[in-house]
Amino acid sequence: MAVLKGIHHVAVAVDDLDEAIETYGRLFGAELEHRDTVNEQGVEAAAVLVGESRIELLAATDADTPVGRFLARRGPGMHHVAYEVDDLEAQIARLDAEGVELIDEEPRRGLYGMQVAFLHPSSTDGVLSELVSHGR
């Protein structure tokens, strides 16, 4: 039984979203797929397509947000890997039963109208991981 459908995106925290979109376009031929602000998460994000792959560029809307604190501590760079699943609630329950430290015990709204939940890096070899689903 396949638990994951695949990698949905790799996210990169950036200081300047417009500059990052331009840089990824110029260097890698990335095309803007989607841009949105998710106030609940304190980010303005842009999804860019590089071939068949998606990179999510994240800029903080405020210094006191998860991405704002990440940028203050570490500077721009790799933020998280997102994996697509069919049934997000079932995967959250399964991972919780396996003892995975969850950041989100319930799905919340993410980009693209998707439902998302984050897993603490301590449970995934130091990498912040996100599960995403189109929901029911």
PDB file of C-alpha atoms in Angstrom:
ATOM      1  CA  MET A   1       0.000   0.000   0.000  1.00  0.00           C
ATOM      2  CA  ALA A   2       1.487   3.352  -1.052  1.00  0.00           C
ATOM      3  CA  VAL A   3       1.195   5.914   1.717  1.00  0.00           C
ATOM      4  CA  LEU A   4       2.497   8.870  -0.309  1.00  0.00           C
ATOM      5  CA  LYS A   5       1.552   9.914  -3.811  1.00  0.00           C
ATOM      6  CA  GLY A   6       4.887  11.687  -4.177  1.00  0.00           C
ATOM      7  CA  ILE A   7       6.693  14.897  -3.399  1.00  0.00           C
ATOM      8  CA  HIS A   8       4.321  17.807  -3.946  1.00  0.00           C
ATOM      9  CA  HIS A   9       6.919  20.550  -3.507  1.00  0.00           C
ATOM     10  CA  VAL A  10      10.158  21.638  -1.896  1.00  0.00           C
ATOM     11  CA  ALA A  11       9.879  24.943  -0.023  1.00  0.00           C
ATOM     12  CA  VAL A  12      12.551  27.616   0.221  1.00  0.00           C
ATOM     13  CA  ALA A  13      12.369  30.551   2.642  1.00  0.00           C
ATOM     14  CA  VAL A  14      13.327  33.831   0.939  1.00  0.00           C
ATOM     15  CA  ASP A  15      13.803  37.439   1.997  1.00  0.00           C
ATOM     16  CA  ASP A  16      12.251  38.996  -1.118  1.00  0.00           C
ATOM     17  CA  LEU A  17       9.566  37.024  -2.962  1.00  0.00           C
ATOM     18  CA  ASP A  18       9.594  39.080  -6.172  1.00  0.00           C
ATOM     19  CA  GLU A  19      13.374  38.825  -6.396  1.00  0.00           C
ATOM     20  CA  ALA A  20      13.274  35.061  -5.775  1.00  0.00           C
ATOM     21  CA  ILE A  21      10.637  34.525  -8.487  1.00  0.00           C
ATOM     22  CA  GLU A  22      12.812  36.476 -10.922  1.00  0.00           C
ATOM     23  CA  THR A  23      15.952  34.572  -9.900  1.00  0.00           C
ATOM     24  CA  TYR A  24      14.376  31.120 -10.263  1.00  0.00           C
ATOM     25  CA  GLY A  25      12.927  32.150 -13.624  1.00  0.00           C
ATOM     26  CA  ARG A  26      16.229  33.512 -14.916  1.00  0.00           C
ATOM     27  CA  LEU A  27      18.445  30.719 -13.607  1.00  0.00           C
ATOM     28  CA  PHE A  28      16.186  27.679 -13.986  1.00  0.00           C
ATOM     29  CA  GLY A  29      13.424  28.681 -16.399  1.00  0.00           C
ATOM     30  CA  ALA A  30      10.876  28.431 -13.582  1.00  0.00           C
ATOM     31  CA  GLU A  31       7.348  29.522 -14.445  1.00  0.00           C
ATOM     32  CA  LEU A  32       5.031  31.069 -11.867  1.00  0.00           C
ATOM     33  CA  GLU A  33       2.176  28.644 -11.191  1.00  0.00           C
ATOM     34  CA  HIS A  34       0.435  30.225  -8.218  1.00  0.00           C
ATOM     35  CA  ARG A  35       0.921  33.111  -5.799  1.00  0.00           C
ATOM     36  CA  ASP A  36      -1.038  33.705  -2.624  1.00  0.00           C
ATOM     37  CA  THR A  37      -0.893  34.996   0.929  1.00  0.00           C
ATOM     38  CA  VAL A  38      -1.878  32.631   3.715  1.00  0.00           C
ATOM     39  CA  ASN A  39      -2.489  34.970   6.629  1.00  0.00           C
ATOM     40  CA  GLU A  40      -3.032  32.092   9.073  1.00  0.00           C
ATOM     41  CA  GLN A  41       0.544  30.927   8.403  1.00  0.00           C
ATOM     42  CA  GLY A  42       2.045  34.408   8.039  1.00  0.00           C
ATOM     43  CA  VAL A  43       3.452  33.804   4.562  1.00  0.00           C
ATOM     44  CA  GLU A  44       3.250  35.105   1.067  1.00  0.00           C
ATOM     45  CA  ALA A  45       4.121  32.219  -1.203  1.00  0.00           C
ATOM     46  CA  ALA A  46       4.746  31.590  -4.855  1.00  0.00           C
ATOM     47  CA  ALA A  47       4.797  28.190  -6.475  1.00  0.00           C
ATOM     48  CA  VAL A  48       7.102  27.974  -9.450  1.00  0.00           C
ATOM     49  CA  LEU A  49       7.338  25.066 -11.847  1.00  0.00           C
ATOM     50  CA  VAL A  50      10.701  23.784 -12.990  1.00  0.00           C
ATOM     51  CA  GLY A  51       9.882  21.160 -15.571  1.00  0.00           C
ATOM     52  CA  GLU A  52       7.461  18.818 -13.820  1.00  0.00           C
ATOM     53  CA  SER A  53       8.660  19.787 -10.334  1.00  0.00           C
ATOM     54  CA  ARG A  54       7.339  22.471  -8.010  1.00  0.00           C
ATOM     55  CA  ILE A  55       9.311  24.788  -5.744  1.00  0.00           C
ATOM     56  CA  GLU A  56       7.444  26.890  -3.211  1.00  0.00           C
ATOM     57  CA  LEU A  57       9.084  30.207  -2.379  1.00  0.00           C
ATOM     58  CA  LEU A  58       8.055  31.516   1.058  1.00  0.00           C
ATOM     59  CA  ALA A  59       8.374  35.075   2.343  1.00  0.00           C
ATOM     60  CA  ALA A  60       7.276  36.054   5.846  1.00  0.00           C
ATOM     61  CA  THR A  61       4.497  38.609   6.206  1.00  0.00           C
ATOM     62  CA  ASP A  62       5.893  39.526   9.630  1.00  0.00           C
ATOM     63  CA  ALA A  63       9.026  38.816  11.641  1.00  0.00           C
ATOM     64  CA  ASP A  64       6.998  37.008  14.340  1.00  0.00           C
ATOM     65  CA  THR A  65       5.762  34.160  12.125  1.00  0.00           C
ATOM     66  CA  PRO A  66       7.238  30.690  11.667  1.00  0.00           C
ATOM     67  CA  VAL A  67       8.965  31.676   8.404  1.00  0.00           C
ATOM     68  CA  GLY A  68       9.975  35.055   9.840  1.00  0.00           C
ATOM     69  CA  ARG A  69      11.638  33.345  12.810  1.00  0.00           C
ATOM     70  CA  PHE A  70      13.252  30.786  10.478  1.00  0.00           C
ATOM     71  CA  LEU A  71      14.752  33.578   8.361  1.00  0.00           C
ATOM     72  CA  ALA A  72      16.002  35.424  11.459  1.00  0.00           C
ATOM     73  CA  ARG A  73      17.706  32.272  12.813  1.00  0.00           C
ATOM     74  CA  ARG A  74      19.008  30.666   9.635  1.00  0.00           C
ATOM     75  CA  GLY A  75      18.624  33.107   6.765  1.00  0.00           C
ATOM     76  CA  PRO A  76      17.183  32.165   3.378  1.00  0.00           C
ATOM     77  CA  GLY A  77      17.265  28.528   2.389  1.00  0.00           C
ATOM     78  CA  MET A  78      15.588  25.141   2.368  1.00  0.00           C
ATOM     79  CA  HIS A  79      12.512  25.223   4.624  1.00  0.00           C
ATOM     80  CA  HIS A  80      10.532  21.989   4.164  1.00  0.00           C
ATOM     81  CA  VAL A  81       9.562  19.090   1.908  1.00  0.00           C
ATOM     82  CA  ALA A  82       5.870  18.488   1.193  1.00  0.00           C
ATOM     83  CA  TYR A  83       4.455  15.058   0.427  1.00  0.00           C
ATOM     84  CA  GLU A  84       1.059  14.569  -1.196  1.00  0.00           C
ATOM     85  CA  VAL A  85      -1.364  12.071   0.337  1.00  0.00           C
ATOM     86  CA  ASP A  86      -4.919  11.045  -0.511  1.00  0.00           C
ATOM     87  CA  ASP A  87      -6.403  11.053   3.010  1.00  0.00           C
ATOM     88  CA  LEU A  88      -4.670  13.596   5.230  1.00  0.00           C
ATOM     89  CA  GLU A  89      -6.694  12.860   8.364  1.00  0.00           C
ATOM     90  CA  ALA A  90      -5.937   9.129   8.102  1.00  0.00           C
ATOM     91  CA  GLN A  91      -2.204   9.829   7.654  1.00  0.00           C
ATOM     92  CA  ILE A  92      -2.146  12.184  10.652  1.00  0.00           C
ATOM     93  CA  ALA A  93      -3.823   9.475  12.777  1.00  0.00           C
ATOM     94  CA  ARG A  94      -1.431   6.796  11.498  1.00  0.00           C
ATOM     95  CA  LEU A  95       1.665   8.899  12.192  1.00  0.00           C
ATOM     96  CA  ASP A  96       0.387   9.926  15.613  1.00  0.00           C
ATOM     97  CA  ALA A  97      -0.122   6.229  16.473  1.00  0.00           C
ATOM     98  CA  GLU A  98       3.482   5.587  15.395  1.00  0.00           C
ATOM     99  CA  GLY A  99       4.708   8.240  17.839  1.00  0.00           C
ATOM    100  CA  VAL A 100       5.583  10.916  15.293  1.00  0.00           C
ATOM    101  CA  GLU A 101       5.699  14.400  16.825  1.00  0.00           C
ATOM    102  CA  LEU A 102       3.004  16.374  15.038  1.00  0.00           C
ATOM    103  CA  ILE A 103       2.973  20.128  14.674  1.00  0.00           C
ATOM    104  CA  ASP A 104      -0.599  19.938  13.359  1.00  0.00           C
ATOM    105  CA  GLU A 105      -2.962  17.373  14.840  1.00  0.00           C
ATOM    106  CA  GLU A 106      -5.733  18.546  12.488  1.00  0.00           C
ATOM    107  CA  PRO A 107      -5.511  19.622   8.839  1.00  0.00           C
ATOM    108  CA  ARG A 108      -5.415  23.353   8.146  1.00  0.00           C
ATOM    109  CA  ARG A 109      -5.730  25.464   5.003  1.00  0.00           C
ATOM    110  CA  GLY A 110      -2.655  25.769   2.842  1.00  0.00           C
ATOM    111  CA  LEU A 111      -1.842  27.074  -0.610  1.00  0.00           C
ATOM    112  CA  TYR A 112      -3.699  25.921  -3.722  1.00  0.00           C
ATOM    113  CA  GLY A 113      -6.823  25.364  -1.583  1.00  0.00           C
ATOM    114  CA  MET A 114      -5.197  22.252  -0.160  1.00  0.00           C
ATOM    115  CA  GLN A 115      -5.336  20.898   3.368  1.00  0.00           C
ATOM    116  CA  VAL A 116      -1.937  20.664   5.086  1.00  0.00           C
ATOM    117  CA  ALA A 117      -0.334  19.349   8.271  1.00  0.00           C
ATOM    118  CA  PHE A 118       3.270  19.656   9.413  1.00  0.00           C
ATOM    119  CA  LEU A 119       5.436  17.057  11.146  1.00  0.00           C
ATOM    120  CA  HIS A 120       8.125  18.135  13.591  1.00  0.00           C
ATOM    121  CA  PRO A 121      11.693  17.837  12.226  1.00  0.00           C
ATOM    122  CA  SER A 122      12.720  15.765  15.266  1.00  0.00           C
ATOM    123  CA  SER A 123      10.653  12.892  13.857  1.00  0.00           C
ATOM    124  CA  THR A 124      11.947  13.158  10.283  1.00  0.00           C
ATOM    125  CA  ASP A 125      15.732  13.312  10.578  1.00  0.00           C
ATOM    126  CA  GLY A 126      15.854  17.077  11.056  1.00  0.00           C
ATOM    127  CA  VAL A 127      13.726  18.031   8.039  1.00  0.00           C
ATOM    128  CA  LEU A 128      10.447  19.876   8.500  1.00  0.00           C
ATOM    129  CA  SER A 129       7.903  17.801   6.588  1.00  0.00           C
ATOM    130  CA  GLU A 130       4.455  18.757   5.353  1.00  0.00           C
ATOM    131  CA  LEU A 131       1.637  16.478   4.247  1.00  0.00           C
ATOM    132  CA  VAL A 132      -0.737  17.970   1.682  1.00  0.00           C
ATOM    133  CA  SER A 133      -4.051  16.759   0.312  1.00  0.00           C
ATOM    134  CA  HIS A 134      -6.776  18.066  -1.928  1.00  0.00           C
ATOM    135  CA  GLY A 135      -9.200  16.985   0.798  1.00  0.00           C
ATOM    136  CA  ARG A 136     -12.589  15.437   0.517  1.00  0.00           C
TER     137      ARG A 136
END
